[in-house]
Amino acid sequence: MRKLIKRFLEVTSDKSFIHLIEIIEVIVSKLLSLLMVIVIFATLADLAIFIFWEILSPEKGRFSQTLFQTFGLFLNVLIALEILENITGYLKKHVLQVELVIATSLIAIARKIIILDLKVTEGIEIIGLGIAVLSLSISYWIIRSSHSQK
């Protein structure tokens, strides 16, 4: 009976619990990586189909009208790749790389700005995007400068 109680206390200790949580984090990260690869290939297929139909479109000058939409689709792929890099970086080092997260956020906001339709966008949205870009840029600069000092 004492051995059973001792074993139960070992299994329910903080160290065992933290080890279990770490195993769960790794499993979830690996699943996220696999799902992100599927998302990347689906996004690439969407981009390829879109470009294929736009190039073969019989309307003259239509491709130049949808150029920003094409750029948005390209940036979707880049954002997905950056997210995959965040996940795999976490798997390698078990540390969330804040610099990479901020860079991914900057790409996402850049995508939003590139595909932004100024005819239907209110001024407050543009101001918000500007503040977000400025804030993320300052954050990125602070992190980069702190890394270079080390």
Short mmCIF file of C-alpha atoms in Angstrom, two decimals:
data_model
loop_
_atom_site.label_atom_id
_atom_site.label_comp_id
_atom_site.label_asym_id
_atom_site.label_seq_id
_atom_site.Cartn_x
_atom_site.Cartn_y
_atom_site.Cartn_z
CA MET A 1 0.00 0.00 0.00
CA ARG A 2 2.85 2.40 0.80
CA LYS A 3 4.42 1.71 -2.58
CA LEU A 4 1.13 2.50 -4.27
CA ILE A 5 0.78 5.79 -2.38
CA LYS A 6 4.40 6.69 -3.11
CA ARG A 7 3.91 5.92 -6.82
CA PHE A 8 0.70 7.99 -6.87
CA LEU A 9 2.52 10.95 -5.30
CA GLU A 10 5.33 10.66 -7.86
CA VAL A 11 2.88 10.61 -10.76
CA THR A 12 0.95 13.60 -9.43
CA SER A 13 4.01 15.68 -8.59
CA ASP A 14 4.62 19.06 -10.18
CA LYS A 15 7.60 17.71 -12.12
CA SER A 16 5.54 14.91 -13.67
CA PHE A 17 2.71 17.29 -14.48
CA ILE A 18 5.04 19.77 -16.20
CA HIS A 19 6.61 16.90 -18.16
CA LEU A 20 3.13 15.82 -19.30
CA ILE A 21 2.32 19.39 -20.38
CA GLU A 22 5.57 19.57 -22.36
CA ILE A 23 4.69 16.34 -24.17
CA ILE A 24 1.25 17.73 -25.01
CA GLU A 25 2.83 20.97 -26.31
CA VAL A 26 5.11 19.01 -28.62
CA ILE A 27 2.25 16.88 -29.94
CA VAL A 28 0.08 19.95 -30.57
CA SER A 29 2.99 21.77 -32.27
CA LYS A 30 3.60 18.82 -34.57
CA LEU A 31 -0.09 18.62 -35.47
CA LEU A 32 -0.13 22.36 -36.15
CA SER A 33 2.93 21.96 -38.39
CA LEU A 34 1.26 19.22 -40.41
CA LEU A 35 -1.97 21.21 -40.72
CA MET A 36 -0.01 24.33 -41.74
CA VAL A 37 1.71 22.37 -44.52
CA ILE A 38 -1.75 21.39 -45.80
CA VAL A 39 -2.82 25.04 -45.63
CA ILE A 40 0.30 26.11 -47.55
CA PHE A 41 -0.34 23.62 -50.34
CA ALA A 42 -4.03 24.60 -50.50
CA THR A 43 -3.04 28.28 -50.67
CA LEU A 44 -0.52 27.53 -53.41
CA ALA A 45 -3.17 25.65 -55.38
CA ASP A 46 -5.58 28.58 -54.95
CA LEU A 47 -2.88 30.99 -56.15
CA ALA A 48 -2.01 28.82 -59.14
CA ILE A 49 -5.66 28.46 -60.18
CA PHE A 50 -6.25 32.19 -59.77
CA ILE A 51 -3.20 33.13 -61.86
CA PHE A 52 -4.05 30.49 -64.47
CA TRP A 53 -7.59 31.83 -64.93
CA GLU A 54 -6.50 35.45 -64.91
CA ILE A 55 -3.85 34.90 -67.58
CA LEU A 56 -6.22 32.92 -69.78
CA SER A 57 -9.04 35.39 -69.25
CA PRO A 58 -10.32 36.68 -72.58
CA GLU A 59 -10.84 40.19 -71.23
CA LYS A 60 -8.02 42.51 -72.18
CA GLY A 61 -6.37 44.29 -69.26
CA ARG A 62 -8.20 42.24 -66.64
CA PHE A 63 -4.98 40.87 -65.13
CA SER A 64 -3.70 44.34 -64.33
CA GLN A 65 -6.98 45.08 -62.54
CA THR A 66 -6.57 42.06 -60.26
CA LEU A 67 -2.86 42.56 -59.67
CA PHE A 68 -3.37 43.60 -56.05
CA GLN A 69 -5.49 40.53 -55.44
CA THR A 70 -2.64 38.43 -56.87
CA PHE A 71 -0.17 40.13 -54.53
CA GLY A 72 -2.51 39.40 -51.64
CA LEU A 73 -2.56 35.70 -52.54
CA PHE A 74 1.25 35.64 -52.75
CA LEU A 75 1.49 37.26 -49.33
CA ASN A 76 -0.97 34.68 -47.96
CA VAL A 77 1.56 31.99 -48.89
CA LEU A 78 4.38 33.96 -47.26
CA ILE A 79 2.35 34.47 -44.09
CA ALA A 80 1.57 30.75 -43.93
CA LEU A 81 5.28 29.97 -44.38
CA GLU A 82 6.17 32.39 -41.58
CA ILE A 83 3.62 30.77 -39.28
CA LEU A 84 5.08 27.35 -40.12
CA GLU A 85 8.53 28.73 -39.32
CA ASN A 86 7.19 30.00 -35.97
CA ILE A 87 5.87 26.55 -35.16
CA THR A 88 8.99 24.67 -36.24
CA GLY A 89 11.17 27.19 -34.41
CA TYR A 90 9.18 26.45 -31.29
CA LEU A 91 9.64 22.71 -31.83
CA LYS A 92 13.42 23.15 -32.19
CA LYS A 93 14.06 25.51 -29.28
CA HIS A 94 10.88 25.28 -27.20
CA VAL A 95 10.88 29.07 -27.16
CA LEU A 96 8.52 31.38 -28.98
CA GLN A 97 10.61 33.66 -31.19
CA VAL A 98 9.05 37.08 -30.67
CA GLU A 99 11.05 38.66 -33.50
CA LEU A 100 9.60 36.16 -35.96
CA VAL A 101 6.07 36.68 -34.64
CA ILE A 102 6.40 40.45 -35.10
CA ALA A 103 7.81 39.99 -38.62
CA THR A 104 4.87 37.74 -39.48
CA SER A 105 2.47 40.35 -38.12
CA LEU A 106 4.14 43.04 -40.24
CA ILE A 107 3.73 40.89 -43.35
CA ALA A 108 0.07 40.34 -42.52
CA ILE A 109 -0.55 44.07 -42.10
CA ALA A 110 1.41 44.80 -45.28
CA ARG A 111 -0.85 42.36 -47.10
CA LYS A 112 -3.90 44.14 -45.73
CA ILE A 113 -2.54 47.50 -46.86
CA ILE A 114 -1.64 46.21 -50.34
CA ILE A 115 -5.11 44.82 -51.04
CA LEU A 116 -6.90 47.70 -49.31
CA ASP A 117 -9.67 49.25 -51.38
CA LEU A 118 -9.47 52.95 -50.59
CA LYS A 119 -12.92 53.58 -52.06
CA VAL A 120 -14.67 51.61 -49.31
CA THR A 121 -12.17 52.04 -46.47
CA GLU A 122 -12.83 54.61 -43.79
CA GLY A 123 -10.11 56.92 -42.56
CA ILE A 124 -10.15 55.45 -39.06
CA GLU A 125 -9.21 52.03 -40.49
CA ILE A 126 -6.25 53.55 -42.33
CA ILE A 127 -5.15 55.33 -39.15
CA GLY A 128 -5.47 52.05 -37.22
CA LEU A 129 -3.34 50.21 -39.77
CA GLY A 130 -0.76 53.00 -39.64
CA ILE A 131 -0.60 52.81 -35.84
CA ALA A 132 -0.28 49.01 -36.01
CA VAL A 133 2.57 49.24 -38.54
CA LEU A 134 4.34 51.89 -36.47
CA SER A 135 3.92 49.92 -33.22
CA LEU A 136 5.11 46.65 -34.74
CA SER A 137 8.03 48.38 -36.47
CA ILE A 138 9.17 49.96 -33.20
CA SER A 139 8.79 46.60 -31.43
CA TYR A 140 10.81 44.88 -34.14
CA TRP A 141 13.52 47.54 -33.95
CA ILE A 142 13.74 47.24 -30.15
CA ILE A 143 14.04 43.46 -30.31
CA ARG A 144 16.62 43.57 -33.12
CA SER A 145 18.71 46.17 -31.32
CA SER A 146 18.58 44.19 -28.06
CA HIS A 147 19.78 41.07 -29.92
CA SER A 148 22.65 42.94 -31.56
CA GLN A 149 23.85 44.21 -28.17
CA LYS A 150 24.14 40.67 -26.80
#
